[in-house]
mmCIF file of C-alpha atoms in Angstrom:
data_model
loop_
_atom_site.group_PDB
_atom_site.id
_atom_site.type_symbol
_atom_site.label_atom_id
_atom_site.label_comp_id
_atom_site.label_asym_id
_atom_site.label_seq_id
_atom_site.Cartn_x
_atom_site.Cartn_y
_atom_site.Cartn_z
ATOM 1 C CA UNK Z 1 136.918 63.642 -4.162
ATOM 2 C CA UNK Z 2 137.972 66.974 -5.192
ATOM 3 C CA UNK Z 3 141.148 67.573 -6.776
ATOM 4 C CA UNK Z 4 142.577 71.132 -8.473
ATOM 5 C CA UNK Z 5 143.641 69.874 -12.144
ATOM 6 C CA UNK Z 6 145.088 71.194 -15.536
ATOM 7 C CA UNK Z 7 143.864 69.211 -18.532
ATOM 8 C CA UNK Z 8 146.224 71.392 -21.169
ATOM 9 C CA UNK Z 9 149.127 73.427 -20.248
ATOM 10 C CA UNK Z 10 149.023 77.219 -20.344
ATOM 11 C CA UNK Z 11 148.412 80.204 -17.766
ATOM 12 C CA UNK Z 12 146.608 80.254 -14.078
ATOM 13 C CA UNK Z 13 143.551 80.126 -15.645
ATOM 14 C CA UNK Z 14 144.049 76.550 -16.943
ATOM 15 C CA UNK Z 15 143.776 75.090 -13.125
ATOM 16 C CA UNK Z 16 140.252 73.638 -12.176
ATOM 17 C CA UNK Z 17 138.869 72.780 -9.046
ATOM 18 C CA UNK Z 18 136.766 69.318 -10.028
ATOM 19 C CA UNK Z 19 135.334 66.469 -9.022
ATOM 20 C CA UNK Z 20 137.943 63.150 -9.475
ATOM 21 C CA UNK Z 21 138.224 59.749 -8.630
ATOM 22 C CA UNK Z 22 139.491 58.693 -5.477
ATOM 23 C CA UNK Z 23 142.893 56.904 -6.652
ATOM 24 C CA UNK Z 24 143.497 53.173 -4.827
ATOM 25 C CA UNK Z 25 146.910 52.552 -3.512
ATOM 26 C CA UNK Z 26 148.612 49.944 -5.176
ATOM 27 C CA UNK Z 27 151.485 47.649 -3.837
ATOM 28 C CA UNK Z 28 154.115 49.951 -2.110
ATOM 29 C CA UNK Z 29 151.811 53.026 -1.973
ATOM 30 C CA UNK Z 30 149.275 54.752 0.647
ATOM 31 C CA UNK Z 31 147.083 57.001 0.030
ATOM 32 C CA UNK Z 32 146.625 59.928 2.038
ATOM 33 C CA UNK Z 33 144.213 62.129 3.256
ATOM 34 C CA UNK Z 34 145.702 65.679 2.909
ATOM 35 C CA UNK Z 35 145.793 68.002 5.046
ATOM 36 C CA UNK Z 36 147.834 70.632 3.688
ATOM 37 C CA UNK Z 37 149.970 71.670 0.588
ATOM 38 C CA UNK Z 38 152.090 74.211 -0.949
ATOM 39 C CA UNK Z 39 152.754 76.611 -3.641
ATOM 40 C CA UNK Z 40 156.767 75.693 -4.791
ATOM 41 C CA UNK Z 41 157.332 77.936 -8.279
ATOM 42 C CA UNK Z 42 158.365 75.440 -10.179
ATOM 43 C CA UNK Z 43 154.612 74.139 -10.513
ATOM 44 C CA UNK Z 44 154.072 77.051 -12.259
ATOM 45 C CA UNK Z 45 156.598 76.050 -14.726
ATOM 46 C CA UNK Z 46 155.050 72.690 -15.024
ATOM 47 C CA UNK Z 47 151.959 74.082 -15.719
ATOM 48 C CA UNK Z 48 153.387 76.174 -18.647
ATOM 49 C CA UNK Z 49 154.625 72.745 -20.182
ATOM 50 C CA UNK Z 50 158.290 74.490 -20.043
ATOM 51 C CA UNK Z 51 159.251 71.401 -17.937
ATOM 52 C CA UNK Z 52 158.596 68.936 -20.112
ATOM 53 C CA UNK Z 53 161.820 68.042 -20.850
ATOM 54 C CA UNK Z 54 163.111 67.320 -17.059
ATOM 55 C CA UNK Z 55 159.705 66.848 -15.460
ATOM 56 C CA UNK Z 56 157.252 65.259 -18.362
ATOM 57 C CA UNK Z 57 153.808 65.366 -16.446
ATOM 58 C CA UNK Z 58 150.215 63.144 -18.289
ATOM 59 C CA UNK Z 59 147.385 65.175 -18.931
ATOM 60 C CA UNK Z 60 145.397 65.841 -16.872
ATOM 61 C CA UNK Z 61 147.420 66.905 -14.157
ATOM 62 C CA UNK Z 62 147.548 67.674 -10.283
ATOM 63 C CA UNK Z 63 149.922 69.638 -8.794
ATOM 64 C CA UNK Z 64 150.991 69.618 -5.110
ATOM 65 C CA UNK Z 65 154.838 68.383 -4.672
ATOM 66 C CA UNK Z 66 154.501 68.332 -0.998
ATOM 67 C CA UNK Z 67 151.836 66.721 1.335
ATOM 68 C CA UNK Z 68 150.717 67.110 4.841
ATOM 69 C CA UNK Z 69 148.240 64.187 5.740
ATOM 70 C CA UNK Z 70 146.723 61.573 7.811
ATOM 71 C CA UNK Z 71 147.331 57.622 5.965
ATOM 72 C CA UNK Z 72 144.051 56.677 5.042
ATOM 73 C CA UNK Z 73 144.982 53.443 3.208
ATOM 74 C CA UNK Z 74 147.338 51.032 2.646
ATOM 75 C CA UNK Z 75 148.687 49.414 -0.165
ATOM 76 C CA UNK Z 76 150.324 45.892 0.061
ATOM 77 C CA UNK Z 77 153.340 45.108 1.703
ATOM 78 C CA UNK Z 78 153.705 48.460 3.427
ATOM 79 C CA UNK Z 79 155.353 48.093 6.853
ATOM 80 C CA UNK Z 80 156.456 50.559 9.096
ATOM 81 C CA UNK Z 81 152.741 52.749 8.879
ATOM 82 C CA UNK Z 82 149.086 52.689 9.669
ATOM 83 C CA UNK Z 83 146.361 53.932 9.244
ATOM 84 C CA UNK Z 84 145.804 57.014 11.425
ATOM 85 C CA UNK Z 85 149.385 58.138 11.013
ATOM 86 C CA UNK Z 86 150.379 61.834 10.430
ATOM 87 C CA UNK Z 87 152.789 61.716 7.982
ATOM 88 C CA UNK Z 88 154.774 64.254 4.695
ATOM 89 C CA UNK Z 89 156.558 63.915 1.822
ATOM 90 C CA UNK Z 90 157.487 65.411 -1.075
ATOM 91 C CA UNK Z 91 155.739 63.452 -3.714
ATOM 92 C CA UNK Z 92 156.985 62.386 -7.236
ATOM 93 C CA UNK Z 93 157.535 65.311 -9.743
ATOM 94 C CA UNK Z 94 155.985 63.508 -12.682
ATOM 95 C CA UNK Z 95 152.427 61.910 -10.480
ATOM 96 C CA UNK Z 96 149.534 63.509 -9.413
ATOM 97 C CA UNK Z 97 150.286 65.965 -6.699
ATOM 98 C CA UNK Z 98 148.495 66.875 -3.255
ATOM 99 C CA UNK Z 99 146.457 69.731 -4.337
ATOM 100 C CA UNK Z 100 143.480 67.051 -3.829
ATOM 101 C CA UNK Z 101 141.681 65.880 -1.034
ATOM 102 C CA UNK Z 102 143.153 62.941 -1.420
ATOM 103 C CA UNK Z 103 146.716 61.571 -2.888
ATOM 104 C CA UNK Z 104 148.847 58.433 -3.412
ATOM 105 C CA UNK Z 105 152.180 58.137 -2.238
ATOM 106 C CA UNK Z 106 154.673 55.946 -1.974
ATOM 107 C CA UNK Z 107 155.486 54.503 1.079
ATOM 108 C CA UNK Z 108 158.885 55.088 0.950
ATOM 109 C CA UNK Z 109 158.602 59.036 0.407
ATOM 110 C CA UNK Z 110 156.861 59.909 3.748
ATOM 111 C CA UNK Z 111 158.273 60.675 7.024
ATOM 112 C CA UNK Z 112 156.092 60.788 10.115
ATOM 113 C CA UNK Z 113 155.096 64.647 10.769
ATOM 114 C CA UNK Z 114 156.190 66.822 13.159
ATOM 115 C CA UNK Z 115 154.520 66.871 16.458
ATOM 116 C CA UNK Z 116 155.060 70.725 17.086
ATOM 117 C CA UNK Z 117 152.961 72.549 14.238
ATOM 118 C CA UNK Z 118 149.928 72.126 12.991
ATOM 119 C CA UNK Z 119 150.037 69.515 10.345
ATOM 120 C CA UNK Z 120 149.081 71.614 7.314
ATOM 121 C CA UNK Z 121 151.683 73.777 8.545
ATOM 122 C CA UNK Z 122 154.185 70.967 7.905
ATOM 123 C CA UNK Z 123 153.637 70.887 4.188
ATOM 124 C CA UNK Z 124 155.762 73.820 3.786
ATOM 125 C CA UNK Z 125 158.816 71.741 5.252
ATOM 126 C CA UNK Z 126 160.099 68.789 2.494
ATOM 127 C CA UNK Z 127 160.586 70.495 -1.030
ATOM 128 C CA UNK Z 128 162.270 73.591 0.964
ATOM 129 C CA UNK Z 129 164.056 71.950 3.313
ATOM 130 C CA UNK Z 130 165.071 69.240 1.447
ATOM 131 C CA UNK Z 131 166.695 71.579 -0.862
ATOM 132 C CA UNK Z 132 168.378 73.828 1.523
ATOM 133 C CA UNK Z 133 169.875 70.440 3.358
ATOM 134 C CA UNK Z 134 171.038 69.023 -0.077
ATOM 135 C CA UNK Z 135 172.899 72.106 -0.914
ATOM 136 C CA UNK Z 136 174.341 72.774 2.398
ATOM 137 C CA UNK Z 137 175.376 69.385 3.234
ATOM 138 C CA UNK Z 138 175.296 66.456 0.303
ATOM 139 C CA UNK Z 139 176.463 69.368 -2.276
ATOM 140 C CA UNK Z 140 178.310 72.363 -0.399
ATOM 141 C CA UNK Z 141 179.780 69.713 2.389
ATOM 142 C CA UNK Z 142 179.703 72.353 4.631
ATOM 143 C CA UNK Z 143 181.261 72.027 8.494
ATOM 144 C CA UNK Z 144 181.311 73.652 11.459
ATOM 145 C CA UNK Z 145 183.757 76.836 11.373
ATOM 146 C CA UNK Z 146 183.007 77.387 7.325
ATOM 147 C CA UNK Z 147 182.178 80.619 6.232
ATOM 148 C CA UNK Z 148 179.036 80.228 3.873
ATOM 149 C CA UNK Z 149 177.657 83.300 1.681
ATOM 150 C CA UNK Z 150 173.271 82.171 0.782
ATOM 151 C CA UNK Z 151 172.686 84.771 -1.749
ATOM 152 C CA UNK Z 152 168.684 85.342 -1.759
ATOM 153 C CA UNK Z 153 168.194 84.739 1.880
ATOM 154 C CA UNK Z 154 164.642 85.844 2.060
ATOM 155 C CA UNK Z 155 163.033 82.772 0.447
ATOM 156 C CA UNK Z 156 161.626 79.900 2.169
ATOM 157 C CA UNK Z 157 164.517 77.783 0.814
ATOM 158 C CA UNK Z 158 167.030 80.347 2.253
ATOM 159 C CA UNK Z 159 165.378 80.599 5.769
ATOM 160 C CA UNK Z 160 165.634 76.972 6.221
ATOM 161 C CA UNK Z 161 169.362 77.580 4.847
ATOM 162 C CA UNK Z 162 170.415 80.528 6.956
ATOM 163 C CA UNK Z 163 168.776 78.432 10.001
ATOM 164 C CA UNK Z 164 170.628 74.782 8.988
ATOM 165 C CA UNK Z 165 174.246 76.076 7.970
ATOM 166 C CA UNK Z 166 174.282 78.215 11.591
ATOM 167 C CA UNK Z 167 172.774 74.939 13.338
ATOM 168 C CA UNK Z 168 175.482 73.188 11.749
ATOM 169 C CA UNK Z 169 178.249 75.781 12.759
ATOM 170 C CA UNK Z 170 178.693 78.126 10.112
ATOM 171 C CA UNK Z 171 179.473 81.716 9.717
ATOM 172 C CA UNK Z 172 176.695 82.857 7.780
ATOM 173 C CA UNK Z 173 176.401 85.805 5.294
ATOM 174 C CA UNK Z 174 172.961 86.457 4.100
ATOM 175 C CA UNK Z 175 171.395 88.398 1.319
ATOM 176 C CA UNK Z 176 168.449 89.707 1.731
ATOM 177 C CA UNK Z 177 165.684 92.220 0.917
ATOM 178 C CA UNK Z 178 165.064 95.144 3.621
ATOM 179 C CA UNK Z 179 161.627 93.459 3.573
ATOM 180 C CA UNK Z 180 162.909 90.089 4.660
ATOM 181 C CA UNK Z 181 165.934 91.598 6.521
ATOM 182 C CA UNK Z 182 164.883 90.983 10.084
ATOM 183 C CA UNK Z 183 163.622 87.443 9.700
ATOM 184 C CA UNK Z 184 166.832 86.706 8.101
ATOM 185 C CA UNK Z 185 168.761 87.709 11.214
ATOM 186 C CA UNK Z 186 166.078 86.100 13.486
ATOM 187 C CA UNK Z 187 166.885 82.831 10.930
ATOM 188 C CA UNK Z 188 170.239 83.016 12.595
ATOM 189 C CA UNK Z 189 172.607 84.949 9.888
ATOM 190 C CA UNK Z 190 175.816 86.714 11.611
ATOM 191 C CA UNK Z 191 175.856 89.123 8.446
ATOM 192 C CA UNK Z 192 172.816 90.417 6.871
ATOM 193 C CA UNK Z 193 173.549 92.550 3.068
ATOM 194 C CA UNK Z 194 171.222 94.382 1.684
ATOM 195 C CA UNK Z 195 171.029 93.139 -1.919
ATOM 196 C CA UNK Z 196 168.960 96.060 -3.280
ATOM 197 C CA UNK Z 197 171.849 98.472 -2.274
ATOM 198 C CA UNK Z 198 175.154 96.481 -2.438
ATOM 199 C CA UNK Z 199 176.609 93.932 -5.308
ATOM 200 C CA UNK Z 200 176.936 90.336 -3.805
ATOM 201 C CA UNK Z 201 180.447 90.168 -4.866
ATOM 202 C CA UNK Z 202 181.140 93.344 -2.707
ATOM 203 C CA UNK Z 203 179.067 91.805 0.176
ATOM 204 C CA UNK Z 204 181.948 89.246 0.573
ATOM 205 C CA UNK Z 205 184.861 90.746 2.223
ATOM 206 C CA UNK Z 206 186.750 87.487 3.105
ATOM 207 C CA UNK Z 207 186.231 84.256 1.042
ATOM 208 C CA UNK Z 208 183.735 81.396 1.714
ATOM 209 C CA UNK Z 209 183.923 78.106 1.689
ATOM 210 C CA UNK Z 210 180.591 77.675 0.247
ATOM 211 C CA UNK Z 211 178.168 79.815 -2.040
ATOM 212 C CA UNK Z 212 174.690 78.769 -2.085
ATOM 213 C CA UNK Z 213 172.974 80.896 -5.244
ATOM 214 C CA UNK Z 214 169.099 80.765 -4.521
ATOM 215 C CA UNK Z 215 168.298 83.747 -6.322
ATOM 216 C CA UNK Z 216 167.903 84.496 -10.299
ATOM 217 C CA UNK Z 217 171.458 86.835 -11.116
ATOM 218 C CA UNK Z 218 172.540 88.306 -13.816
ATOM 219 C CA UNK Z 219 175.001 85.851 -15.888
ATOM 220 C CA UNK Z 220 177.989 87.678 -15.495
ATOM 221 C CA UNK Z 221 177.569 88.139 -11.871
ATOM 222 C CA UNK Z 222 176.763 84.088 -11.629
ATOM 223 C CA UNK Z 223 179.785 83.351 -13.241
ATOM 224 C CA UNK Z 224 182.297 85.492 -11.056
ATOM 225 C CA UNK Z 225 180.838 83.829 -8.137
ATOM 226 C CA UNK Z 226 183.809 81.169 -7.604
ATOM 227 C CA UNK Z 227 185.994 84.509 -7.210
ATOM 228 C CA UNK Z 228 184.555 84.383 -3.969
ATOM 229 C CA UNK Z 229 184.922 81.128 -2.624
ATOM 230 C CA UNK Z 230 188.346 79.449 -1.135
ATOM 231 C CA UNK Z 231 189.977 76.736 -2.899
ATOM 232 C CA UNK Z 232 188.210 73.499 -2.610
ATOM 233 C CA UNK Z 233 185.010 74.969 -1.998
ATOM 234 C CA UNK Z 234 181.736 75.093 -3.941
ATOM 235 C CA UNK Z 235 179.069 77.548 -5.794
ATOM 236 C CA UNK Z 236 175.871 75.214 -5.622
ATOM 237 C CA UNK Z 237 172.974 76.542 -7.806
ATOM 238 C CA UNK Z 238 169.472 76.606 -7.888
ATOM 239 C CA UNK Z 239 168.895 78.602 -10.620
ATOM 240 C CA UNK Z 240 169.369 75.915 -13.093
ATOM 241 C CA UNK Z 241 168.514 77.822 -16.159
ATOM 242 C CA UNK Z 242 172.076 79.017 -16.027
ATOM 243 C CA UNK Z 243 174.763 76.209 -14.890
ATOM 244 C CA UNK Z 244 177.034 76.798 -11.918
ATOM 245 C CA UNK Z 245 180.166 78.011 -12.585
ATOM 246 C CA UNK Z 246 183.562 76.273 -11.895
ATOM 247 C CA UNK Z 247 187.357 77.433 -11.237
ATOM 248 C CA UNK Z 248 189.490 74.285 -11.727
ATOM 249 C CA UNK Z 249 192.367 76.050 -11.225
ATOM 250 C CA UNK Z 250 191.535 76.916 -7.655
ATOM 251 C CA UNK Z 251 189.412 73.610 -7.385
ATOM 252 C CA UNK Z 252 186.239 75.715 -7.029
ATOM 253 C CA UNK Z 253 183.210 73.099 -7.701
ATOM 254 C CA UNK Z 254 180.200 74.359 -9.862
ATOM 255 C CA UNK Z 255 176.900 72.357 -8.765
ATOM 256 C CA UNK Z 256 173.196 72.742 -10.397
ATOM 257 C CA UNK Z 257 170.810 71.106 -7.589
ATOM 258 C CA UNK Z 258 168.222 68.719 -8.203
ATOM 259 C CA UNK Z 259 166.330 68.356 -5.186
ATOM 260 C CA UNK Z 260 165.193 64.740 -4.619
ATOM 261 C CA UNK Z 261 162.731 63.405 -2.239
ATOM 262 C CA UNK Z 262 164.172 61.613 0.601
ATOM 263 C CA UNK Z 263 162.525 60.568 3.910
ATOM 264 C CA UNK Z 264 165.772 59.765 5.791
ATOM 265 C CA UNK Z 265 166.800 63.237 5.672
ATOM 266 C CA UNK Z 266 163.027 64.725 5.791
ATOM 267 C CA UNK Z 267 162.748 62.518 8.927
ATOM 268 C CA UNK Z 268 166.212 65.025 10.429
ATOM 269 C CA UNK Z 269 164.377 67.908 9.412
ATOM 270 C CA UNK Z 270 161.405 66.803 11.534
ATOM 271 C CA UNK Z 271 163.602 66.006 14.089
ATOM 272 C CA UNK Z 272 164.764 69.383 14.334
ATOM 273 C CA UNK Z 273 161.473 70.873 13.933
ATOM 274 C CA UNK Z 274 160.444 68.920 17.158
ATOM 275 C CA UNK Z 275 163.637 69.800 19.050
ATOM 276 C CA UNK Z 276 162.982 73.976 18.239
ATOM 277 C CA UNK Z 277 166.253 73.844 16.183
ATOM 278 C CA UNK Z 278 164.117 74.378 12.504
ATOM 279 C CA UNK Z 279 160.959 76.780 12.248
ATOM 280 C CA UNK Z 280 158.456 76.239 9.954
ATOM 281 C CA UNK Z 281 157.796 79.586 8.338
ATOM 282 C CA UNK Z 282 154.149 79.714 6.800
ATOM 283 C CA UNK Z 283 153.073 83.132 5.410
ATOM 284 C CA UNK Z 284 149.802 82.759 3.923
ATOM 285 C CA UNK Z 285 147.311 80.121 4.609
ATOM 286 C CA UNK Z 286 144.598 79.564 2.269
ATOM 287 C CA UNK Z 287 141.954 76.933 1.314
ATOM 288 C CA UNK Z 288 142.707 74.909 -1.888
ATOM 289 C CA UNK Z 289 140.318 76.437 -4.197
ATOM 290 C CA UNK Z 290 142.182 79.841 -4.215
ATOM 291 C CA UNK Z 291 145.206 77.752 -5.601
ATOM 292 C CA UNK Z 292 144.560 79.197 -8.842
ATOM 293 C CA UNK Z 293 144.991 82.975 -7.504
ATOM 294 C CA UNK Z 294 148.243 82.051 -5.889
ATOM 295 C CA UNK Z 295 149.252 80.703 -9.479
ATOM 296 C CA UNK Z 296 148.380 84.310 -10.655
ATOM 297 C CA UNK Z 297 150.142 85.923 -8.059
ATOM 298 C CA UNK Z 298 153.333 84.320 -7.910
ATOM 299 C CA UNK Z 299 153.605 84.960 -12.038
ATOM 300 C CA UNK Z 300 152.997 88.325 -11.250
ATOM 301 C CA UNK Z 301 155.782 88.297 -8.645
ATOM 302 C CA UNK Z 302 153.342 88.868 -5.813
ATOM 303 C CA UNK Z 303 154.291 85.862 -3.653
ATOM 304 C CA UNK Z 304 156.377 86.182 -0.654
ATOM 305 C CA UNK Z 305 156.735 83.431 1.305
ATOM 306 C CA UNK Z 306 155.829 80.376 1.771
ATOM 307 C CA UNK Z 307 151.862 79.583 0.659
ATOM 308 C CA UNK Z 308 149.976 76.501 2.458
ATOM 309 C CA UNK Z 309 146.566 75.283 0.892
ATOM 310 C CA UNK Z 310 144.377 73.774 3.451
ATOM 311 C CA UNK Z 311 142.054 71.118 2.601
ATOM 312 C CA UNK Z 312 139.121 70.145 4.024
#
């Protein structure tokens, strides 16, 4: 099969597309036939080898976190699939990824795939929106009639937050880009702030009950963050590079998320997708060899959006 690999760790121009061996599924596993995958950035930190410590990948390596497929094979003792099924995941951080024609997964990672969108499309759905529905819910336990502030907005993880915390109830303020602006408010925010112009701490006027931080600030500005926020709420964090800030005084919890595949919840997010409640927001489309060019791009800050590589 082919498969786009790294064999040492460095720029863009490490990633080959190659000729590999088509893995075998062993007990617990299928493998599937992709259909689609996705650029997330932190594959780009991977391939640097700046991951090592939290995400230690062998050599040579295949990215693709998430995977849009058909189940071409089963390994033993899987129940609940066959073969035939359309199905996505978000694969194991440290195993060959879905930026191959063909990929092993465990069984108990996949969800079946939204009937709605096409099914490369739906490879832009589990790393995102797994990680906007931990933050919101498992990490910000956010309810209806909360007031929650998503600062960077714009971002695939922020659309399917915007959409999820209004779905849910919320008041939501948004930041966001004038060039992202109006999906934002189509998203479903009841306050849009325009981040290039106005400070998120003045873009608060009354305090949240949650602050969901999706976009690199400056450390000072991260750390007055729990100003913001009621007592008993939460600042949860993606930017993990510098850890959330707390206020025990005013019982203000500081979270760092680490998203984690999980199939229950993906299988809610489909559920939503099928309903018309979640859209799938896909802004390039692209055949797997250019992965390599998207690399470039998004270290040269030239990705916006959300990137799906079709395979053949």
């Amino acid at each position: 099969m082919k498969a786009v690999r790294f064999h040492e760790f460095g720029g863009p121009e490490v990633l080959r597309y190659e000729d590999v061996e088509r893995p075998v599924p062993a007990a617990g596993e299928v493998l599937v036939r992709v259909a689609g995958t996705t650029f997330n950035p932190v594959e780009g930190n991977i391939r640097l080898g700046v991951m090592q410590g939290p995400i230690p990948v062998g050599l040579p390596h295949t990215p693709g976190l998430d995977v849009a497929g058909t189940v071409d094979v089963l390994g033993e003792g899987v129940e609940g699939l066959a073969v035939g099924d359309e199905v996505i995941g978000f694969l194991p951080m440290t195993k060959p990824g879905a930026a191959a024609e063909y990929v092993i997964a465990p069984a108990a990672a996949l969800s079946p795939a939204p009937r709605k969108i096409p099914l490369a499309d739906a490879a832009a759905l589990p790393v995102v929106g797994l990680t906007a529905y931990q933050a919101l819910f498992d990490h910000g336990r956010l309810r209806a009639g909360q007031r929650v502030l998503v600062n960077g907005a714009g971002g695939p993880v922020g659309g399917h937050a915007v959409q999820l915390a209004k779905q849910a109830g919320a008041h939501v303020i948004a930041t966001a880009s004038p060039r992202s602006a109006e999906s934002v408010r189509t998203a479903g925010a009841d306050e849009v702030v325009d981040h290039t112009a106005v400070d998120v701490l003045s873009a608060v006027t009354e305090q949240v009950d949650l602050v969901l931080n999706l976009a690199p600030v400056a450390p000072e500005v991260l750390a007055q963050l729990p100003a913001v926020v009621r007592p008993g709420g939460a600042v949860v964090n993606t930017t993990i590079w510098m850890p959330a800030p707390t206020d025990e005084d005013r019982d203000v919890r500081g979270v760092n998320l680490y998203v984690r595949s999980d199939a229950e919840q993906l299988a809610k997010l489909v559920a939503l997708v099928d309903s018309g409640d979640l859209r799938v927001d896909v802004a390039w489309r692209v055949p797997l060899t250019d992965l390599p060019e998207i690399h470039a791009q998004a270290a040269s800050g030239e990705v916006a959006g959300k990137v799906v590589f079709l395979v053949s």
